[in-house]
PDB file of C-alpha atoms in Angstrom:
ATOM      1  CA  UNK A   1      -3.312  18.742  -0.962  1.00 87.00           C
ATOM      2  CA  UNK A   2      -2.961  15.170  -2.277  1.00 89.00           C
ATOM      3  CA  UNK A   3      -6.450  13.075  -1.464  1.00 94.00           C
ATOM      4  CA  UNK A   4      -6.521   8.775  -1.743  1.00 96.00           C
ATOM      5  CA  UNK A   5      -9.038   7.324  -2.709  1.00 96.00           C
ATOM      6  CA  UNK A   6      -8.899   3.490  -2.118  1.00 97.00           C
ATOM      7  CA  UNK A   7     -11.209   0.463  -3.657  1.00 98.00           C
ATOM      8  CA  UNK A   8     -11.413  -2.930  -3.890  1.00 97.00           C
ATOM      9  CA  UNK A   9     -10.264  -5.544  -1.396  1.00 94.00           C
ATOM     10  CA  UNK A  10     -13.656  -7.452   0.027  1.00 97.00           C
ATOM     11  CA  UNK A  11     -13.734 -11.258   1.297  1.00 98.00           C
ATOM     12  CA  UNK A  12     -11.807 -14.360  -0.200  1.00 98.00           C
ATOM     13  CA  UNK A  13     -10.696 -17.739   0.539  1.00 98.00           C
ATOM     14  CA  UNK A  14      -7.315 -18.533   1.070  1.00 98.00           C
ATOM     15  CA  UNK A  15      -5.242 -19.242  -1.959  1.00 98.00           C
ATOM     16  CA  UNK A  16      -7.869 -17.050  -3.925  1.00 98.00           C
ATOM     17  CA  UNK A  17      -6.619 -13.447  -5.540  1.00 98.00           C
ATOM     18  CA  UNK A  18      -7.892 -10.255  -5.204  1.00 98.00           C
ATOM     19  CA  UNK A  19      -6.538  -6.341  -5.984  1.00 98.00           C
ATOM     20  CA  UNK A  20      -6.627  -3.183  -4.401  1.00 98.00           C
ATOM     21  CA  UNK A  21      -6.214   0.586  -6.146  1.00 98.00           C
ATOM     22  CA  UNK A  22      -5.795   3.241  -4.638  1.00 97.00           C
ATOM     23  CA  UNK A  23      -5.953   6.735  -6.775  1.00 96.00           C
ATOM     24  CA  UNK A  24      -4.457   9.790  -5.816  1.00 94.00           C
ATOM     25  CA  UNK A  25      -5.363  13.651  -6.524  1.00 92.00           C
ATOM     26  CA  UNK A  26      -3.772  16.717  -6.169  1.00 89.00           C
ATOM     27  CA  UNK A  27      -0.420  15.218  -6.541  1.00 83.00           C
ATOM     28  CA  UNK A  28       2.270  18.080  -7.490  1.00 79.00           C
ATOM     29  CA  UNK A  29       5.045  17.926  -9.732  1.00 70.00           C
ATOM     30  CA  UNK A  30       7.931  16.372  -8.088  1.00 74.00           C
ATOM     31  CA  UNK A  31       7.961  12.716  -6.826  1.00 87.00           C
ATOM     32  CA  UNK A  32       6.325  10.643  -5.137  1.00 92.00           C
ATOM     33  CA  UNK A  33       6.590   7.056  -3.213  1.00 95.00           C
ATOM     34  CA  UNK A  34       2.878   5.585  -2.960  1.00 96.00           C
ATOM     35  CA  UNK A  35       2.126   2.208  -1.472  1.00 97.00           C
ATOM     36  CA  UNK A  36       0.072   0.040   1.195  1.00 98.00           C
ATOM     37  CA  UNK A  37       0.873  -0.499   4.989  1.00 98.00           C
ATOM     38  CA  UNK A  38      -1.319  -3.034   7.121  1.00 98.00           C
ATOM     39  CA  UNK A  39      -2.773  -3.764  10.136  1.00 97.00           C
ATOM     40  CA  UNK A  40      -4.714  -7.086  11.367  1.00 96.00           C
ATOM     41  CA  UNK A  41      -6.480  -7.324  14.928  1.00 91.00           C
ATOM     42  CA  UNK A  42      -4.335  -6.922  17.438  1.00 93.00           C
ATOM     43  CA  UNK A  43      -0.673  -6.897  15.641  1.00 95.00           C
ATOM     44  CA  UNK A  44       1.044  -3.873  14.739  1.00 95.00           C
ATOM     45  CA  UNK A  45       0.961  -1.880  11.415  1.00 96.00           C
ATOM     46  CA  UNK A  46       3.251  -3.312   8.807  1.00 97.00           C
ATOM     47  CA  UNK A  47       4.664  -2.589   5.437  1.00 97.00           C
ATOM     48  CA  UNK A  48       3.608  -4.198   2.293  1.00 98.00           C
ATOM     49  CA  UNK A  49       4.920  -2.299  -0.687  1.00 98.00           C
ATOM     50  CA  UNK A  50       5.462   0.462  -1.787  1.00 98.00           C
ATOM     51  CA  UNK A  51       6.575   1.641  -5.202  1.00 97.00           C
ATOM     52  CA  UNK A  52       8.779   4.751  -6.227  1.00 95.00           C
ATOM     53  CA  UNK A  53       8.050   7.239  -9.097  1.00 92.00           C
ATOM     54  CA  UNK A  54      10.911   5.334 -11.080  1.00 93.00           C
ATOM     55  CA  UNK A  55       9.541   1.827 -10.583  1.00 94.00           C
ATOM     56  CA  UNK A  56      11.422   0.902  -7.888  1.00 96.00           C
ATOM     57  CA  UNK A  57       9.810  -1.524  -5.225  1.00 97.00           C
ATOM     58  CA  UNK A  58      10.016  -2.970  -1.838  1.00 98.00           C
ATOM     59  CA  UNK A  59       8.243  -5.539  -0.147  1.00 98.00           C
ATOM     60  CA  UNK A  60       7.551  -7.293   3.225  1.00 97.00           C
ATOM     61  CA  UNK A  61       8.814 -10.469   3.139  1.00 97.00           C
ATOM     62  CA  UNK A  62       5.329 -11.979   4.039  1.00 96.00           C
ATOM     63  CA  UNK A  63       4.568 -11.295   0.825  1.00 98.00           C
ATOM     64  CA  UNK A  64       7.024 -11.570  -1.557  1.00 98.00           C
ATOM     65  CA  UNK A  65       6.234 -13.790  -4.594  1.00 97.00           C
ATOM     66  CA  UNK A  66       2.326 -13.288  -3.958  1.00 98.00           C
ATOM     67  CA  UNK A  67       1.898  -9.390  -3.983  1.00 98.00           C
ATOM     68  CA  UNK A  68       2.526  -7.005  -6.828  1.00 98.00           C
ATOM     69  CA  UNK A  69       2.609  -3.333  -6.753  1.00 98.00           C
ATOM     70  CA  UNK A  70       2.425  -1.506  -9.883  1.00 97.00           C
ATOM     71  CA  UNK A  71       1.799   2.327 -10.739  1.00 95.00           C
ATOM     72  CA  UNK A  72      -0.231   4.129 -13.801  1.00 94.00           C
ATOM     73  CA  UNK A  73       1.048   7.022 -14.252  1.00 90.00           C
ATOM     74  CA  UNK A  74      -1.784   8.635 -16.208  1.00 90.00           C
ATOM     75  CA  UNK A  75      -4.693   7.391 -13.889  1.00 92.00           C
ATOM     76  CA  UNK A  76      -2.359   8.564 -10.935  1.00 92.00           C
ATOM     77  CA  UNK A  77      -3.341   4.969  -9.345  1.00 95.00           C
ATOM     78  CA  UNK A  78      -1.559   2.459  -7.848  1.00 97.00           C
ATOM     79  CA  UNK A  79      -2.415  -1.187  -7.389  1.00 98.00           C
ATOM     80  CA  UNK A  80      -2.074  -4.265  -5.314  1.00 98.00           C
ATOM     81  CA  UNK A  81      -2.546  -7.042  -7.314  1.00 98.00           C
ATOM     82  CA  UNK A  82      -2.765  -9.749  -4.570  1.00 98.00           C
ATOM     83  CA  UNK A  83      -2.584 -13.534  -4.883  1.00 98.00           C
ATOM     84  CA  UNK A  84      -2.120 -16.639  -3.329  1.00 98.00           C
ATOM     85  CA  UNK A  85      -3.735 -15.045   0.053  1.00 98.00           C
ATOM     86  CA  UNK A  86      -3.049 -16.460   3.052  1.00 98.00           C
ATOM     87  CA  UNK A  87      -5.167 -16.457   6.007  1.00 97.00           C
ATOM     88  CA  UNK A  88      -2.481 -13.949   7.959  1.00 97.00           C
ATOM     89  CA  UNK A  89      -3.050 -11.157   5.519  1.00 98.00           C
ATOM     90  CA  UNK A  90      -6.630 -10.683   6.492  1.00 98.00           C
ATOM     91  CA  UNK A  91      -6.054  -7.177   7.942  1.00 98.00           C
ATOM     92  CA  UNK A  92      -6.878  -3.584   7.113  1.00 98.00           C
ATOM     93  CA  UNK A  93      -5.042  -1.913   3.696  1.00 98.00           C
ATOM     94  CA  UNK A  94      -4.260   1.585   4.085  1.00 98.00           C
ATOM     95  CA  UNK A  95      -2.844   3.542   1.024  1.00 97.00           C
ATOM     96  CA  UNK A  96      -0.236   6.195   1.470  1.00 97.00           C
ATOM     97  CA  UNK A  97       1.927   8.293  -0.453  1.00 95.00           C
ATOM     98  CA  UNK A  98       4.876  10.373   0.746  1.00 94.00           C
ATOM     99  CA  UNK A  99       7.027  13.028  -1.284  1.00 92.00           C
ATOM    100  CA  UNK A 100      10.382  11.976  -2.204  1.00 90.00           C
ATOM    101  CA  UNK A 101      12.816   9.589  -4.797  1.00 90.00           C
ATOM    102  CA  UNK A 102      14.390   6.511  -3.511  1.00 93.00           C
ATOM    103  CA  UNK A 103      11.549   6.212  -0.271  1.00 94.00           C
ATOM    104  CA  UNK A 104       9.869   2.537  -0.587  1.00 95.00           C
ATOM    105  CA  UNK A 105      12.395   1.027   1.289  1.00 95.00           C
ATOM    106  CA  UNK A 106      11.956   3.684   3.945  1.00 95.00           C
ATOM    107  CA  UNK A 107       8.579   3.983   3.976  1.00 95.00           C
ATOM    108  CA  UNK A 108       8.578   0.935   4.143  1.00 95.00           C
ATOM    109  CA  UNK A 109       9.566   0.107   7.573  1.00 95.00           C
ATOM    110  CA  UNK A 110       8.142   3.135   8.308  1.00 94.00           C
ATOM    111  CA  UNK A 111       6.844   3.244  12.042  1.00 88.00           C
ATOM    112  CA  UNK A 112       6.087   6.332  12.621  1.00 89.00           C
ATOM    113  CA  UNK A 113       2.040   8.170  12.313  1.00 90.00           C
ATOM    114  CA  UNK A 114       0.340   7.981   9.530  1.00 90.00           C
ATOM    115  CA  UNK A 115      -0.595  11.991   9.692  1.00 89.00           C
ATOM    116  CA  UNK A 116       2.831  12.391   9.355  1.00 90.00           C
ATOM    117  CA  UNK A 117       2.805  11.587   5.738  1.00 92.00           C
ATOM    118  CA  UNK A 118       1.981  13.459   3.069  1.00 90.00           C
ATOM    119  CA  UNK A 119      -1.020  11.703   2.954  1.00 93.00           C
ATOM    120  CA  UNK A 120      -2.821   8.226   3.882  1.00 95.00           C
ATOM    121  CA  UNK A 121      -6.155   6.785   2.674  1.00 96.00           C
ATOM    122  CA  UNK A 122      -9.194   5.457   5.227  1.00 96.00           C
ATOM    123  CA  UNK A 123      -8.351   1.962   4.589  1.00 96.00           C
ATOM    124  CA  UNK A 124      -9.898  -0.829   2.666  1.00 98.00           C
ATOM    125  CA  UNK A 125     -10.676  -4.215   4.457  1.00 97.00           C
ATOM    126  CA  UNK A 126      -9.272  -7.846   3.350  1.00 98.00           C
ATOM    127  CA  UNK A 127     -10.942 -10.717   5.024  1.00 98.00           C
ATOM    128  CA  UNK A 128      -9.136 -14.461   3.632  1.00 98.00           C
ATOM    129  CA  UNK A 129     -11.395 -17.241   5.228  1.00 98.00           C
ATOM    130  CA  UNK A 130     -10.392 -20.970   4.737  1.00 95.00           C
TER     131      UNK A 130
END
């Protein structure tokens, strides 16, 4: 059963940085899309990024250019390397991962549960104040 375990994230004024990880165990052998999905107060859940097993990404468009999501491999973690943060991306970061090649575009605008993915983490709160 593959368990995520996210950190970092906290409180930060706009235009200031921060990064989330999220690290995965029990992943099995075949692939694996892993990434972040949002929700603020109020709004519906979105997609942020998410980032296949062979590197490739997808992004929401609110944050192209200011988010990064990148993957080790070894550490079975991957990060959101935030920056620029604007107050409309105060919300709460939820890591998932879903089994699967070619999926960050799907999961992407994925709408669906949560429990119906392979597997979601508890969510890690980012607060930008001006």
């Amino acid at each position: 059963q593959v368990q995520l375990v996210e950190s970092g994230g906290g409180s930060v004024q706009a235009g200031g940085s921060l990064t989330l990880s999220c690290e995965a165990s029990g992943l099995p052998s075949w692939s694996y899309c892993m990434g972040w999905f949002r929700q603020a107060p109020g709004r519906e859940r979105e997609g942020v990024a998410f980032i296949d097993d062979d590197g490739t990404t997808s992004y929401g468009d609110s944050v192209k250019g200011r988010f990064t999501i990148s993957r080790d491999f070894a550490k079975n973690t991957v990060y959101l390397q935030m920056t620029n943060l604007e107050l409309e991306d105060t919300a709460m970061y939820t890591c998932a991962a879903d089994p699967g090649t070619h999926r960050s575009n799907y999961l992407l605008h994925y709408s669906a549960r949560l429990s119906a993915l392979d597997a979601w983490g508890r969510g890690r709160m980012v607060t930008v104040t001006s």
